[in-house]
Amino acid sequence: MFIKKVKLILQSEDSECGQACLAMIFNYYGYGISLPELRKNHSAQTGGTKVSYLMETCTDHGFRAITYSLTIEELRKLTLPCILHWNFSHFVVLTKINKNSVEINDPALGCMRIDQDKLKQHFTGVAVEIKKSESFSPVKPK
């Protein structure tokens, strides 16, 4: 069985972690958009990205975003990949949940596997699940 990977996209500015996470998930679903292209159409917010910005940007590109406040145990119920709020000032993409660890794509640090204790230290309890909406239309990368 072929398991599709979420391609890592690194942020190039401090305030664009949310945009980088969106670009990773959009590309995963076949909506080819680069971070510079997303940045051009949806500039990063000063002071960091807000969840409302993520949701609005998803809608603009044919996706549906749902925000959840949940425990670590409840993460298993979400469709992956999804976005996690991290350290109260950052976003990462959750790509896989294992028995004792999770795998994330951190747009500032890269791909990593972290154990449950580290997850408890960094995850704020807010997650954004992103799915294709009825208006979704795939876009080939430029």
PDB file of C-alpha atoms in Angstrom:
ATOM      1  CA  MET A   1       0.000   0.000   0.000  1.00  0.00           C
ATOM      2  CA  PHE A   2       1.369   3.406  -0.987  1.00  0.00           C
ATOM      3  CA  ILE A   3       1.347   5.995   1.801  1.00  0.00           C
ATOM      4  CA  LYS A   4       1.536   9.546   0.545  1.00  0.00           C
ATOM      5  CA  LYS A   5       4.082  11.717   2.356  1.00  0.00           C
ATOM      6  CA  VAL A   6       3.606  15.321   3.354  1.00  0.00           C
ATOM      7  CA  LYS A   7       6.434  17.211   1.694  1.00  0.00           C
ATOM      8  CA  LEU A   8       8.261  19.508   4.109  1.00  0.00           C
ATOM      9  CA  ILE A   9       8.164  23.214   3.277  1.00  0.00           C
ATOM     10  CA  LEU A  10      10.386  25.376   5.448  1.00  0.00           C
ATOM     11  CA  GLN A  11       9.414  28.897   6.401  1.00  0.00           C
ATOM     12  CA  SER A  12      11.803  31.673   5.388  1.00  0.00           C
ATOM     13  CA  GLU A  13      10.379  34.350   7.690  1.00  0.00           C
ATOM     14  CA  ASP A  14       9.583  34.102  11.404  1.00  0.00           C
ATOM     15  CA  SER A  15       5.916  34.937  10.983  1.00  0.00           C
ATOM     16  CA  GLU A  16       5.020  32.509   8.169  1.00  0.00           C
ATOM     17  CA  CYS A  17       4.822  29.162   9.955  1.00  0.00           C
ATOM     18  CA  GLY A  18       1.066  29.060   9.354  1.00  0.00           C
ATOM     19  CA  GLN A  19       1.487  29.739   5.651  1.00  0.00           C
ATOM     20  CA  ALA A  20       4.159  27.036   5.369  1.00  0.00           C
ATOM     21  CA  CYS A  21       1.858  24.535   7.114  1.00  0.00           C
ATOM     22  CA  LEU A  22      -0.970  25.403   4.738  1.00  0.00           C
ATOM     23  CA  ALA A  23       1.327  25.021   1.724  1.00  0.00           C
ATOM     24  CA  MET A  24       2.356  21.543   2.945  1.00  0.00           C
ATOM     25  CA  ILE A  25      -1.251  20.402   3.344  1.00  0.00           C
ATOM     26  CA  PHE A  26      -2.505  22.063   0.155  1.00  0.00           C
ATOM     27  CA  ASN A  27       0.223  20.295  -1.852  1.00  0.00           C
ATOM     28  CA  TYR A  28      -0.544  16.993  -0.109  1.00  0.00           C
ATOM     29  CA  TYR A  29      -4.094  17.212  -1.473  1.00  0.00           C
ATOM     30  CA  GLY A  30      -2.992  18.089  -5.004  1.00  0.00           C
ATOM     31  CA  TYR A  31      -3.296  21.851  -4.825  1.00  0.00           C
ATOM     32  CA  GLY A  32       0.157  22.845  -6.054  1.00  0.00           C
ATOM     33  CA  ILE A  33       1.115  26.127  -4.469  1.00  0.00           C
ATOM     34  CA  SER A  34       4.512  27.355  -3.355  1.00  0.00           C
ATOM     35  CA  LEU A  35       5.164  29.274  -0.172  1.00  0.00           C
ATOM     36  CA  PRO A  36       6.167  32.442  -2.108  1.00  0.00           C
ATOM     37  CA  GLU A  37       2.922  32.194  -4.099  1.00  0.00           C
ATOM     38  CA  LEU A  38       0.859  31.771  -0.938  1.00  0.00           C
ATOM     39  CA  ARG A  39       2.776  34.618   0.700  1.00  0.00           C
ATOM     40  CA  LYS A  40       2.038  36.873  -2.279  1.00  0.00           C
ATOM     41  CA  ASN A  41      -1.709  36.223  -2.150  1.00  0.00           C
ATOM     42  CA  HIS A  42      -2.050  36.018   1.640  1.00  0.00           C
ATOM     43  CA  SER A  43       0.588  38.064   3.436  1.00  0.00           C
ATOM     44  CA  ALA A  44       1.737  36.892   6.847  1.00  0.00           C
ATOM     45  CA  GLN A  45       0.255  38.611   9.838  1.00  0.00           C
ATOM     46  CA  THR A  46       2.427  40.771  12.045  1.00  0.00           C
ATOM     47  CA  GLY A  47       2.743  39.208  15.457  1.00  0.00           C
ATOM     48  CA  GLY A  48       2.186  35.721  14.077  1.00  0.00           C
ATOM     49  CA  THR A  49      -0.545  33.785  12.337  1.00  0.00           C
ATOM     50  CA  LYS A  50      -3.970  33.393  13.906  1.00  0.00           C
ATOM     51  CA  VAL A  51      -6.204  30.348  13.462  1.00  0.00           C
ATOM     52  CA  SER A  52      -8.843  32.555  11.811  1.00  0.00           C
ATOM     53  CA  TYR A  53      -6.274  33.415   9.096  1.00  0.00           C
ATOM     54  CA  LEU A  54      -5.663  29.698   8.457  1.00  0.00           C
ATOM     55  CA  MET A  55      -9.380  29.040   8.130  1.00  0.00           C
ATOM     56  CA  GLU A  56      -9.957  31.992   5.806  1.00  0.00           C
ATOM     57  CA  THR A  57      -7.025  31.015   3.576  1.00  0.00           C
ATOM     58  CA  CYS A  58      -8.322  27.437   3.372  1.00  0.00           C
ATOM     59  CA  THR A  59     -11.726  28.658   2.221  1.00  0.00           C
ATOM     60  CA  ASP A  60     -10.094  30.875  -0.429  1.00  0.00           C
ATOM     61  CA  HIS A  61      -8.373  27.800  -1.922  1.00  0.00           C
ATOM     62  CA  GLY A  62     -11.238  25.293  -1.893  1.00  0.00           C
ATOM     63  CA  PHE A  63     -10.622  23.683   1.477  1.00  0.00           C
ATOM     64  CA  ARG A  64     -12.675  23.382   4.621  1.00  0.00           C
ATOM     65  CA  ALA A  65     -10.920  23.950   7.936  1.00  0.00           C
ATOM     66  CA  ILE A  66     -12.326  22.937  11.298  1.00  0.00           C
ATOM     67  CA  THR A  67     -10.723  24.041  14.549  1.00  0.00           C
ATOM     68  CA  TYR A  68     -10.753  21.743  17.565  1.00  0.00           C
ATOM     69  CA  SER A  69      -9.800  22.117  21.192  1.00  0.00           C
ATOM     70  CA  LEU A  70      -8.794  18.631  22.266  1.00  0.00           C
ATOM     71  CA  THR A  71      -6.513  16.387  24.275  1.00  0.00           C
ATOM     72  CA  ILE A  72      -3.533  14.473  22.938  1.00  0.00           C
ATOM     73  CA  GLU A  73      -5.554  11.253  23.114  1.00  0.00           C
ATOM     74  CA  GLU A  74      -8.229  12.794  20.887  1.00  0.00           C
ATOM     75  CA  LEU A  75      -5.723  13.620  18.115  1.00  0.00           C
ATOM     76  CA  ARG A  76      -6.260  10.091  16.740  1.00  0.00           C
ATOM     77  CA  LYS A  77      -9.789  11.097  15.704  1.00  0.00           C
ATOM     78  CA  LEU A  78      -8.539  13.752  13.283  1.00  0.00           C
ATOM     79  CA  THR A  79      -7.870  13.345   9.580  1.00  0.00           C
ATOM     80  CA  LEU A  80      -4.127  13.621   8.960  1.00  0.00           C
ATOM     81  CA  PRO A  81      -2.273  15.668   8.015  1.00  0.00           C
ATOM     82  CA  CYS A  82      -3.552  18.443  10.248  1.00  0.00           C
ATOM     83  CA  ILE A  83      -2.110  21.563  11.842  1.00  0.00           C
ATOM     84  CA  LEU A  84      -1.244  21.751  15.541  1.00  0.00           C
ATOM     85  CA  HIS A  85      -0.792  24.934  17.541  1.00  0.00           C
ATOM     86  CA  TRP A  86       2.617  24.643  19.137  1.00  0.00           C
ATOM     87  CA  ASN A  87       4.238  26.522  22.053  1.00  0.00           C
ATOM     88  CA  PHE A  88       1.465  29.153  21.900  1.00  0.00           C
ATOM     89  CA  SER A  89       3.269  30.946  19.055  1.00  0.00           C
ATOM     90  CA  HIS A  90       3.921  28.428  16.292  1.00  0.00           C
ATOM     91  CA  PHE A  91       2.208  25.910  14.004  1.00  0.00           C
ATOM     92  CA  VAL A  92       3.382  22.456  12.858  1.00  0.00           C
ATOM     93  CA  VAL A  93       1.872  19.751  10.642  1.00  0.00           C
ATOM     94  CA  LEU A  94       1.013  16.467  12.332  1.00  0.00           C
ATOM     95  CA  THR A  95       1.715  13.767   9.755  1.00  0.00           C
ATOM     96  CA  LYS A  96       1.571  10.487  11.684  1.00  0.00           C
ATOM     97  CA  ILE A  97       0.549   9.126  15.076  1.00  0.00           C
ATOM     98  CA  ASN A  98       2.459   6.095  16.342  1.00  0.00           C
ATOM     99  CA  LYS A  99       1.918   4.123  19.558  1.00  0.00           C
ATOM    100  CA  ASN A 100       4.385   6.149  21.661  1.00  0.00           C
ATOM    101  CA  SER A 101       5.281   9.057  19.403  1.00  0.00           C
ATOM    102  CA  VAL A 102       4.078  11.367  16.662  1.00  0.00           C
ATOM    103  CA  GLU A 103       5.691  12.638  13.492  1.00  0.00           C
ATOM    104  CA  ILE A 104       5.537  16.311  12.634  1.00  0.00           C
ATOM    105  CA  ASN A 105       6.757  18.627   9.919  1.00  0.00           C
ATOM    106  CA  ASP A 106       7.959  21.739  11.702  1.00  0.00           C
ATOM    107  CA  PRO A 107       8.359  24.561   9.158  1.00  0.00           C
ATOM    108  CA  ALA A 108      11.149  26.063  11.286  1.00  0.00           C
ATOM    109  CA  LEU A 109      13.095  22.899  12.183  1.00  0.00           C
ATOM    110  CA  GLY A 110      12.201  20.143   9.709  1.00  0.00           C
ATOM    111  CA  CYS A 111      10.705  16.651  10.005  1.00  0.00           C
ATOM    112  CA  MET A 112      10.881  14.997  13.384  1.00  0.00           C
ATOM    113  CA  ARG A 113       9.528  12.219  15.532  1.00  0.00           C
ATOM    114  CA  ILE A 114       8.721  13.232  19.091  1.00  0.00           C
ATOM    115  CA  ASP A 115       7.595  11.201  22.080  1.00  0.00           C
ATOM    116  CA  GLN A 116       4.390  11.724  24.040  1.00  0.00           C
ATOM    117  CA  ASP A 117       6.147  13.714  26.798  1.00  0.00           C
ATOM    118  CA  LYS A 118       7.501  16.257  24.325  1.00  0.00           C
ATOM    119  CA  LEU A 119       4.108  16.432  22.633  1.00  0.00           C
ATOM    120  CA  LYS A 120       2.525  17.268  26.013  1.00  0.00           C
ATOM    121  CA  GLN A 121       5.106  20.040  26.520  1.00  0.00           C
ATOM    122  CA  HIS A 122       4.511  21.747  23.169  1.00  0.00           C
ATOM    123  CA  PHE A 123       0.956  21.047  21.957  1.00  0.00           C
ATOM    124  CA  THR A 124      -1.484  23.732  23.161  1.00  0.00           C
ATOM    125  CA  GLY A 125      -4.638  21.678  22.647  1.00  0.00           C
ATOM    126  CA  VAL A 126      -5.697  23.449  19.440  1.00  0.00           C
ATOM    127  CA  ALA A 127      -5.734  21.609  16.110  1.00  0.00           C
ATOM    128  CA  VAL A 128      -6.940  22.569  12.646  1.00  0.00           C
ATOM    129  CA  GLU A 129      -8.258  19.740  10.470  1.00  0.00           C
ATOM    130  CA  ILE A 130      -8.220  20.543   6.755  1.00  0.00           C
ATOM    131  CA  LYS A 131     -10.237  18.711   4.110  1.00  0.00           C
ATOM    132  CA  LYS A 132     -11.184  19.339   0.503  1.00  0.00           C
ATOM    133  CA  SER A 133     -14.479  21.197   0.161  1.00  0.00           C
ATOM    134  CA  GLU A 134     -17.071  20.618  -2.557  1.00  0.00           C
ATOM    135  CA  SER A 135     -15.575  23.565  -4.451  1.00  0.00           C
ATOM    136  CA  PHE A 136     -12.049  22.068  -4.399  1.00  0.00           C
ATOM    137  CA  SER A 137     -10.279  21.956  -7.725  1.00  0.00           C
ATOM    138  CA  PRO A 138      -6.748  20.523  -8.041  1.00  0.00           C
ATOM    139  CA  VAL A 139      -4.033  22.867  -9.234  1.00  0.00           C
ATOM    140  CA  LYS A 140      -0.801  21.762 -10.893  1.00  0.00           C
ATOM    141  CA  PRO A 141       2.356  23.321  -9.450  1.00  0.00           C
ATOM    142  CA  LYS A 142       3.814  26.127 -11.537  1.00  0.00           C
TER     143      LYS A 142
END
